[in-house]
Short mmCIF file of C-alpha atoms in Angstrom, two decimals:
data_model
loop_
_atom_site.label_atom_id
_atom_site.label_comp_id
_atom_site.label_asym_id
_atom_site.label_seq_id
_atom_site.Cartn_x
_atom_site.Cartn_y
_atom_site.Cartn_z
CA MET B 218 0.54 0.14 -0.02
CA PRO B 219 1.50 3.25 -1.06
CA THR B 220 2.05 5.55 2.03
CA ASP B 221 0.31 9.02 2.43
CA GLY B 222 1.02 11.81 -0.48
CA ALA B 223 3.05 9.00 -2.89
CA GLU B 224 1.78 8.69 -6.24
CA VAL B 225 2.08 5.49 -7.28
CA LEU B 226 3.11 5.40 -11.48
CA PRO B 227 2.00 3.69 -14.11
CA PRO B 228 4.50 0.36 -15.09
CA LEU B 229 7.21 1.53 -18.21
CA LEU B 230 5.46 -0.88 -20.57
CA SER B 231 1.47 -2.64 -19.92
CA ILE B 232 0.59 -5.53 -21.93
CA THR B 233 -3.17 -6.14 -22.54
CA GLN B 234 -5.63 -8.11 -23.84
CA ASP B 235 -4.95 -6.15 -27.36
CA ASN B 236 -1.37 -5.17 -26.88
CA HIS B 237 1.50 -7.58 -26.64
CA GLY B 238 4.25 -5.16 -27.65
CA ALA B 239 6.13 -4.46 -24.38
CA ILE B 240 7.19 -8.99 -24.74
CA VAL B 241 8.98 -8.20 -27.42
CA ILE B 242 10.36 -4.72 -26.18
CA THR B 243 10.95 -6.64 -22.92
CA ALA B 244 13.02 -9.01 -24.00
CA SER B 245 14.83 -7.84 -26.65
CA SER B 246 16.33 -4.71 -24.54
CA ILE B 247 17.89 -7.78 -22.21
CA LEU B 248 19.37 -9.12 -24.96
CA LEU B 249 21.03 -6.94 -26.26
CA ILE B 250 22.62 -6.14 -22.49
CA VAL B 251 23.73 -9.58 -21.76
CA ALA B 252 25.34 -10.48 -25.59
CA ALA B 253 26.71 -6.13 -25.06
CA LEU B 254 28.45 -7.50 -22.21
CA ALA B 255 29.79 -10.38 -23.72
CA THR B 256 31.29 -9.20 -25.74
CA ILE B 257 33.20 -6.51 -23.92
CA VAL B 258 34.44 -9.33 -21.26
CA THR B 259 35.50 -10.86 -24.30
CA LEU B 260 36.96 -8.29 -25.91
CA ILE B 261 39.00 -7.26 -22.88
CA SER B 262 40.39 -10.98 -22.53
CA ARG B 263 41.51 -10.81 -25.82
CA VAL B 264 43.17 -7.82 -25.13
CA ARG B 265 44.59 -9.20 -21.71
CA ILE B 266 46.33 -12.20 -23.25
CA LEU B 267 46.99 -10.68 -26.82
CA GLY B 268 47.21 -7.03 -26.45
CA ALA B 269 45.70 -7.22 -30.24
CA LEU B 270 42.32 -8.01 -31.59
CA THR B 271 42.58 -10.33 -34.20
CA TRP B 272 40.15 -11.00 -37.27
CA GLY B 273 37.73 -13.29 -35.37
CA ASP B 274 37.35 -10.33 -33.04
CA THR B 275 37.04 -7.18 -35.83
CA PHE B 276 33.83 -9.56 -36.99
CA LEU B 277 32.62 -10.73 -33.04
CA VAL B 278 32.26 -6.64 -32.90
CA ALA B 279 30.48 -5.99 -36.19
CA ALA B 280 27.47 -8.26 -34.75
CA MET B 281 27.81 -6.72 -31.61
CA ILE B 282 27.82 -2.62 -33.63
CA MET B 283 24.87 -4.09 -35.83
CA PHE B 284 22.51 -6.25 -33.38
CA ILE B 285 22.56 -2.16 -31.18
CA PRO B 286 20.16 -1.10 -35.07
CA GLN B 287 19.04 -4.26 -35.43
CA THR B 288 16.92 -4.00 -31.71
CA THR B 289 15.87 -1.02 -31.71
CA CYS B 290 14.29 -1.36 -34.35
CA ILE B 291 12.32 -4.17 -33.24
CA ILE B 292 11.50 -1.93 -29.87
CA VAL B 293 10.81 0.87 -31.58
CA ALA B 294 8.18 -1.15 -34.02
CA GLY B 295 7.12 -3.27 -30.80
CA SER B 296 5.47 0.48 -29.68
CA ASP B 297 3.61 1.01 -33.43
CA GLY B 298 2.73 -2.43 -34.29
CA ILE B 299 4.88 -5.80 -32.98
CA GLY B 300 1.58 -7.17 -30.96
CA LYS B 301 -1.30 -5.34 -32.27
CA HIS B 302 -4.23 -5.82 -33.85
CA ARG B 303 -3.87 -4.01 -37.60
CA ASP B 304 -7.46 -3.00 -36.80
CA SER B 305 -6.04 -0.81 -34.32
CA LEU B 306 -3.21 1.37 -35.68
CA SER B 307 -3.71 3.78 -37.56
CA ASP B 308 -1.86 3.84 -41.19
CA THR B 309 0.51 6.07 -39.89
CA ALA B 310 2.22 3.92 -37.68
CA PHE B 311 1.14 0.78 -39.67
CA LYS B 312 3.43 2.27 -42.28
CA SER B 313 6.24 3.16 -39.52
CA TYR B 314 5.21 -0.56 -38.15
CA SER B 315 6.21 -2.62 -41.83
CA GLN B 316 8.77 -0.02 -42.17
CA LEU B 317 11.26 -1.13 -39.35
CA LEU B 318 10.48 -4.48 -39.48
CA TYR B 319 11.34 -4.35 -43.09
CA ALA B 320 14.80 -2.79 -42.15
CA SER B 321 15.29 -5.19 -39.26
CA GLN B 322 15.51 -7.96 -41.16
CA ILE B 323 17.56 -6.70 -43.13
CA LEU B 324 19.84 -5.72 -40.64
CA SER B 325 19.78 -9.50 -38.60
CA VAL B 326 21.94 -11.29 -41.41
CA PRO B 327 25.07 -9.64 -40.74
CA VAL B 328 24.79 -10.25 -36.92
CA LEU B 329 24.23 -14.02 -37.93
CA GLY B 330 27.03 -13.53 -40.40
CA CYS B 331 29.60 -11.92 -38.74
CA SER B 332 29.49 -13.67 -35.59
CA LYS B 333 29.54 -17.49 -37.24
CA ALA B 334 32.72 -15.93 -39.75
CA ALA B 335 34.31 -14.88 -36.00
CA VAL B 336 33.98 -18.93 -34.68
CA ALA B 337 35.51 -19.58 -38.26
CA LEU B 338 37.67 -17.03 -38.35
CA LEU B 339 38.92 -18.25 -34.16
CA LEU B 340 38.89 -21.84 -36.08
CA ILE B 341 41.42 -20.71 -38.82
CA SER B 342 43.80 -19.07 -36.19
CA ILE B 343 44.72 -22.15 -34.31
CA LYS B 344 46.29 -23.87 -38.45
CA PRO B 345 44.49 -26.84 -37.61
CA PHE B 346 45.52 -29.81 -39.57
CA ASN B 347 45.08 -29.14 -42.92
CA ILE B 348 42.13 -31.22 -44.32
CA VAL B 349 40.29 -28.88 -41.09
CA LEU B 350 42.42 -25.89 -42.37
CA GLN B 351 40.77 -26.11 -45.76
CA ALA B 352 37.03 -26.70 -44.94
CA CYS B 353 36.64 -23.95 -42.50
CA ARG B 354 37.77 -22.14 -45.07
CA ILE B 355 34.99 -23.46 -47.33
CA LEU B 356 32.60 -22.95 -44.42
CA LEU B 357 33.90 -19.04 -44.64
CA GLY B 358 33.09 -18.78 -47.74
CA LEU B 359 29.52 -20.23 -46.66
CA ILE B 360 28.87 -17.89 -44.94
CA GLY B 361 29.78 -15.14 -46.86
CA ALA B 362 28.15 -15.65 -49.91
CA TRP B 363 25.03 -16.99 -47.74
CA THR B 364 24.75 -13.54 -46.27
CA VAL B 365 25.60 -11.79 -49.29
CA VAL B 366 22.63 -13.97 -51.10
CA ALA B 367 19.73 -13.22 -47.78
CA VAL B 368 20.27 -9.14 -47.92
CA VAL B 369 19.39 -9.38 -50.87
CA ALA B 370 16.81 -11.64 -51.36
CA LEU B 371 14.90 -9.76 -48.53
CA ALA B 372 16.01 -6.44 -49.94
CA LEU B 373 14.08 -7.45 -52.22
CA GLN B 374 11.35 -9.97 -51.78
CA CYS B 375 8.49 -7.07 -51.77
CA THR B 376 8.26 -4.83 -55.46
CA GLN B 377 9.79 -1.59 -55.54
CA PRO B 378 8.55 1.16 -54.64
CA GLN B 379 7.57 0.02 -51.34
CA VAL B 380 9.69 -2.64 -51.19
CA TRP B 381 8.40 -2.79 -47.19
CA ASN B 382 4.44 -2.93 -47.46
CA PHE B 383 3.91 -6.69 -47.32
CA SER B 384 0.83 -6.69 -49.04
CA SER B 385 -0.39 -9.38 -50.66
CA GLY B 386 0.00 -9.54 -54.09
CA ARG B 387 2.92 -7.34 -54.07
CA CYS B 388 5.78 -9.99 -52.72
CA LEU B 389 7.01 -13.31 -53.64
CA ASN B 390 6.10 -16.66 -51.37
CA GLN B 391 8.18 -14.62 -48.64
CA GLN B 392 7.93 -18.43 -46.13
CA ALA B 393 9.86 -20.28 -48.86
CA LEU B 394 12.48 -17.85 -48.45
CA TYR B 395 12.31 -17.80 -44.87
CA SER B 396 11.91 -20.95 -44.48
CA SER B 397 15.51 -21.39 -46.80
CA LEU B 398 17.67 -19.12 -45.77
CA ALA B 399 16.52 -20.15 -42.11
CA ALA B 400 17.21 -23.84 -43.33
CA CYS B 401 20.51 -22.91 -44.22
CA HIS B 402 21.07 -21.45 -41.91
CA ILE B 403 20.91 -23.89 -39.19
CA ILE B 404 23.54 -25.83 -41.56
CA LEU B 405 26.77 -23.62 -41.34
CA ASP B 406 25.64 -23.43 -37.32
CA ALA B 407 25.75 -27.69 -36.76
CA ALA B 408 28.57 -26.97 -39.55
CA LEU B 409 30.76 -24.93 -36.68
CA VAL B 410 29.73 -27.32 -34.02
CA ILE B 411 31.14 -30.62 -36.43
CA LEU B 412 34.34 -28.52 -37.06
CA PRO B 413 35.94 -28.14 -33.56
CA ILE B 414 34.64 -31.38 -32.48
CA VAL B 415 36.72 -32.48 -35.41
CA LEU B 416 39.74 -30.42 -34.77
CA VAL B 417 40.29 -31.32 -30.96
CA TRP B 418 39.55 -35.06 -31.66
CA LYS B 419 42.94 -35.61 -33.31
CA VAL B 420 44.66 -33.85 -30.81
CA GLN B 421 46.77 -36.37 -28.20
CA MET B 422 44.84 -35.42 -24.38
CA PRO B 423 43.34 -36.68 -20.56
CA GLU B 424 39.17 -37.32 -22.30
CA TRP B 425 38.02 -34.27 -20.19
CA LYS B 426 39.83 -31.84 -21.43
CA ARG B 427 39.14 -32.94 -24.80
CA PHE B 428 35.15 -33.34 -24.31
CA GLN B 429 35.68 -30.06 -21.98
CA ILE B 430 36.48 -27.63 -24.91
CA CYS B 431 34.19 -29.13 -27.26
CA ALA B 432 31.70 -28.51 -25.11
CA LEU B 433 32.09 -24.63 -25.37
CA PHE B 434 32.37 -24.95 -28.47
CA GLY B 435 29.74 -27.56 -29.10
CA LEU B 436 26.75 -25.34 -26.92
CA ARG B 437 26.49 -23.59 -30.07
CA ILE B 438 24.46 -26.23 -31.18
CA LEU B 439 20.99 -23.48 -29.08
CA VAL B 440 21.23 -21.50 -32.11
CA PRO B 441 20.23 -23.80 -34.86
CA ALA B 442 17.85 -25.25 -32.34
CA LEU B 443 16.24 -21.68 -31.26
CA THR B 444 16.00 -22.11 -35.33
CA VAL B 445 13.47 -24.37 -35.80
CA PRO B 446 10.67 -22.97 -33.89
CA TYR B 447 10.97 -18.66 -35.71
CA ILE B 448 10.13 -21.61 -38.73
CA ALA B 449 7.34 -22.78 -36.60
CA SER B 450 6.17 -19.58 -35.95
CA LEU B 451 6.78 -18.35 -39.21
CA ASP B 452 3.05 -19.71 -40.32
CA PRO B 453 0.43 -18.29 -38.30
CA PHE B 454 2.38 -14.72 -39.23
CA PHE B 455 1.39 -15.56 -43.31
CA HIS B 456 -1.21 -17.65 -43.38
CA SER B 457 -3.64 -16.81 -40.12
CA LYS B 458 -7.41 -16.35 -41.62
CA PRO B 459 -8.45 -13.27 -41.05
CA LYS B 460 -4.66 -11.90 -42.02
CA ASP B 461 -3.47 -10.22 -39.04
CA GLN B 462 0.35 -9.94 -39.39
CA PRO B 463 1.34 -7.07 -36.93
CA TRP B 464 -0.20 -9.16 -34.24
CA HIS B 465 1.28 -12.26 -35.53
CA ALA B 466 4.84 -11.47 -35.91
CA LEU B 467 5.04 -11.63 -32.16
CA MET B 468 6.59 -14.64 -31.90
CA PRO B 469 8.86 -14.54 -34.54
CA THR B 470 10.65 -11.83 -34.19
CA ILE B 471 10.93 -13.01 -29.72
CA TRP B 472 12.87 -16.08 -32.41
CA LEU B 473 14.40 -13.85 -34.63
CA GLN B 474 16.62 -12.04 -30.93
CA LEU B 475 17.71 -15.20 -29.67
CA MET B 476 18.64 -16.48 -32.72
CA GLN B 477 20.92 -13.44 -32.58
CA SER B 478 22.04 -13.07 -28.98
CA THR B 479 23.03 -16.99 -28.85
CA SER B 480 25.15 -16.56 -31.69
CA ILE B 481 26.93 -13.67 -30.52
CA ILE B 482 27.21 -15.07 -26.02
CA CYS B 483 27.93 -18.28 -28.53
CA THR B 484 31.33 -16.83 -29.96
CA CYS B 485 31.95 -15.26 -27.07
CA ILE B 486 31.96 -18.17 -24.65
CA PRO B 487 35.66 -19.85 -26.43
CA SER B 488 37.40 -16.86 -24.85
CA LEU B 489 35.42 -16.00 -22.02
CA LYS B 490 36.36 -19.20 -20.21
CA ARG B 491 40.33 -17.21 -19.11
CA ALA B 492 37.41 -14.50 -17.54
CA LEU B 493 35.47 -17.36 -15.79
CA ALA B 494 38.54 -19.36 -14.56
CA GLU B 495 38.85 -16.47 -11.97
CA LEU B 496 36.10 -16.73 -11.20
CA GLN B 497 35.44 -20.41 -10.58
CA THR B 498 34.88 -21.78 -6.78
CA GLY B 499 33.61 -25.59 -7.24
CA MET B 500 31.73 -27.53 -9.31
CA MET B 501 33.61 -24.35 -12.16
CA ALA B 502 37.40 -25.50 -11.45
CA GLY B 503 38.07 -27.69 -14.59
CA THR B 504 40.88 -25.70 -16.91
CA ILE B 505 42.09 -25.50 -20.37
CA PRO B 506 45.63 -26.24 -21.38
CA GLU B 507 47.11 -22.89 -21.26
CA PHE B 508 48.74 -23.53 -25.11
CA LEU B 509 45.12 -24.82 -26.15
CA GLU B 510 44.26 -21.12 -24.38
CA LEU B 511 46.37 -19.64 -26.18
CA SER B 512 45.42 -21.44 -28.90
CA LEU B 513 41.84 -20.47 -29.02
CA SER B 514 42.69 -16.92 -28.79
CA GLY B 515 44.94 -16.47 -32.56
CA ARG B 516 48.50 -16.63 -30.46
CA HIS B 517 50.68 -18.85 -31.64
CA ASP B 518 54.58 -18.26 -29.45
CA ASN B 519 56.85 -21.44 -29.08
CA THR B 520 55.31 -23.34 -26.00
CA THR B 521 56.86 -26.71 -25.72
CA ASP B 522 56.54 -29.28 -23.61
CA ALA B 523 58.37 -32.75 -23.11
CA SER B 524 58.39 -34.39 -26.94
CA THR B 525 60.49 -30.70 -28.03
CA SER B 526 64.42 -31.30 -29.17
CA LYS B 527 65.14 -28.10 -28.43
CA PRO B 528 63.89 -25.07 -27.46
CA GLY B 529 62.64 -22.67 -29.58
CA ASN B 530 61.56 -25.65 -32.01
CA ARG B 531 58.11 -26.00 -32.87
CA SER B 532 57.26 -30.48 -31.82
CA LEU B 533 56.49 -32.75 -32.96
CA HIS B 534 53.68 -34.33 -29.85
CA PRO B 535 50.73 -32.29 -31.73
CA ILE B 536 49.63 -30.59 -27.99
CA GLY B 537 53.62 -29.61 -27.31
CA GLY B 538 53.89 -26.76 -30.31
CA SER B 539 51.98 -24.24 -31.78
CA GLU B 540 50.64 -26.19 -34.08
CA LEU B 541 48.93 -28.95 -34.60
CA TYR B 542 50.89 -32.27 -36.05
CA SER B 543 48.48 -35.23 -38.30
CA ASP B 544 50.64 -38.14 -38.49
CA LYS B 545 52.05 -37.69 -42.03
CA ASP B 546 53.80 -35.20 -40.96
CA THR B 547 55.10 -36.92 -38.00
CA LYS B 548 56.14 -39.36 -40.42
CA ARG B 549 58.13 -37.36 -42.32
CA ARG B 550 59.90 -35.46 -39.25
CA LEU B 551 61.24 -38.70 -38.34
CA LYS B 552 62.02 -39.63 -41.97
CA GLU B 553 64.32 -36.36 -42.50
CA GLN B 554 65.73 -36.57 -38.83
CA ARG B 555 66.60 -39.80 -39.35
CA HIS B 556 68.38 -38.92 -43.52
CA HIS B 557 70.21 -36.19 -41.85
CA GLY B 558 71.01 -37.35 -38.18
CA PHE B 559 71.41 -34.93 -35.21
CA ARG B 560 74.72 -33.56 -34.76
CA ASN B 561 76.47 -33.82 -31.08
CA THR B 562 78.05 -31.26 -30.15
CA THR B 563 80.42 -30.48 -27.07
CA VAL B 564 80.27 -27.57 -24.86
CA GLU B 565 83.67 -26.30 -23.54
CA PRO B 566 84.00 -26.85 -19.34
CA GLN B 567 84.23 -23.41 -17.77
CA GLU B 568 87.25 -22.53 -14.64
CA SER B 569 83.79 -22.86 -12.25
CA MET B 570 82.95 -26.22 -13.45
CA LEU B 571 87.11 -26.97 -13.81
CA ASN B 572 86.94 -25.62 -9.49
CA LEU B 573 84.24 -27.94 -8.49
CA ARG B 574 85.05 -31.55 -10.68
CA ASN B 575 88.86 -33.02 -8.44
CA GLY B 576 87.98 -36.69 -8.99
CA ALA B 577 86.77 -39.24 -11.60
CA ILE B 578 83.01 -38.11 -12.06
CA ILE B 579 81.29 -39.86 -14.52
CA GLN B 580 76.87 -38.75 -14.79
CA THR B 581 75.31 -41.31 -17.25
CA MET B 582 71.72 -39.05 -18.70
CA GLU B 583 68.71 -42.00 -19.99
CA TYR B 584 65.83 -40.31 -21.67
CA GLU B 585 63.12 -41.74 -23.81
CA VAL B 586 60.35 -39.77 -26.15
CA GLN B 587 57.28 -41.94 -27.37
CA PHE B 588 55.19 -40.53 -30.56
CA GLU B 589 51.43 -41.82 -30.49
CA TRP B 590 50.22 -42.70 -33.57
CA SER B 591 46.86 -44.08 -34.74
CA SER B 592 46.02 -47.52 -34.43
CA GLU B 593 47.24 -49.55 -37.71
CA HIS B 594 50.79 -47.46 -37.17
CA SER B 595 53.00 -49.39 -34.49
CA ARG B 596 54.21 -47.14 -31.96
CA ALA B 597 57.91 -45.62 -32.39
CA SER B 598 60.30 -44.79 -29.40
CA SER B 599 64.16 -43.20 -28.87
CA THR B 600 66.05 -43.94 -26.50
CA SER B 601 69.55 -41.27 -26.15
CA GLN B 602 71.75 -41.95 -23.85
CA GLY B 603 75.06 -40.42 -23.14
CA MET B 604 78.22 -40.93 -20.94
CA SER B 605 80.94 -38.17 -20.22
CA THR B 606 84.00 -39.29 -18.08
CA TYR B 607 85.96 -36.44 -16.52
CA HIS B 608 89.70 -37.24 -15.36
CA GLY B 609 91.53 -35.22 -12.21
CA ASP B 610 92.13 -32.76 -14.43
CA GLY B 611 88.53 -31.65 -15.15
CA LEU B 612 88.42 -31.92 -19.32
CA PRO B 613 86.19 -34.41 -20.97
CA ALA B 614 88.20 -37.15 -21.91
CA GLN B 615 85.66 -38.64 -24.03
CA GLN B 616 81.76 -37.44 -24.64
CA THR B 617 79.79 -40.71 -26.19
CA SER B 618 75.88 -39.77 -28.14
CA ARG B 619 73.68 -42.82 -28.80
CA SER B 620 69.98 -41.87 -31.18
CA ALA B 621 68.10 -44.44 -32.22
CA PHE B 622 64.54 -44.21 -33.86
#
C-alpha cells in the first residue's frame, strides 16, 4: 500500500489483451544487454592475453555493432505495431511498423553472418590440420555467400517502390524464402559445431579436457535449435485468417532476437573461459591448458613440452607446439631426422666447472620419447644415452651419444 502523499506511477510498459508489444520490447532489450556484456568481457580478455585484437574479434565487434540498430528497430516497431491487431493501428503507425520490421530483417542477416565468420576465423587462427583448415576456409566462403544472398533476397522480396509493404500480391513467397534462408543458417551453424569437435578429437590430450573443449564450441548447437521454432512460428504470420501480421509478428520476432543474441554469446564463450576461470569455485574448477587457450585466442608462441627436442623449436607432439601435426607430418619429420642424423656438440668447460671436478666423475643421463600414432601404425620410440668421463684435471676425456628411432 502506498504511503500518504506517495503517487503510484503507471508501469512503463503494460501488457493488455490487445497489446503484447511490451513483451518483445523487454525481451529484445535484455538480450541486447547480455550480448553486449559478453562481447565487452571477451574483448577485454583478448586484449589481456594477446595485447591486440584478431580478425575474429573484428567480426564479433561488427556483429555486435549491427545488433544495436537491429534491436532498436524492433523496440520502436514494438511500440508502433508488433503485438497489436491491425485494425487498431493507424495508417501512419502501420507504415512505421512495416518499415522498421523490414529494416530489422535485413540487419539480422549480417549479425548472424559476422558471428559465424568470427568462429570460422577463430578455428583458422589455430592453424589446424590441412583437411580441417581447408574445410574452415570453404565454410567461411559459404558464410559470406549466404550473407550476401540473404541480404539481397530480403531487400528485394517485394516490388518497388514500397519494398517494405508486405501486402498480398506485392511480394514473392515470403514463407518459402524465410524458411530456406533459415535452413541454410542451420546447416552452417551445425558445421561450426562439428569442425571444432573433429579438430580437438585429433589432438592428444586427456579425455576430460577434450570433452570440455568440445562443450565450449558445442554450445553453439543452441543457435540452430532456436531456429526450428522460428520457422514454425512463420506459418500463422503468413497464413492467419483473417490476416493479422502485426499481431502474429510477435513470436517470430522474439525467436529471431534469441537467435542473434545466442549466436553472439556462443561466439564469445571459448574466449570467456579465462575470465570465468578467475571466478571459478567448486564445480567450476576445470581449466583449459594454457597452450590450447592461447591457440584459441590466435596466439602461437614457441610453447614446448617434454617432446620438444630444442628450446624454440616446434614439437613433434601435436599439443606441444604452435601447430597441430597429423600422423603423416610426424612420420615425415622422423624420416628427415633419420636421414640427416643428429648433431653432437661439446661444450667447453668453464673455470668454475673445473674447480668442482677434482676426481673422476661419470654422469649418465637417459631419456625416452615416445610418439603415439594411429592404431594401424606401430609405436616408435627413441632412446638416447650419453656418457661423459672427466679426469682429475677436469677436462673431458670422451663424450659419446647414441640415438635410435
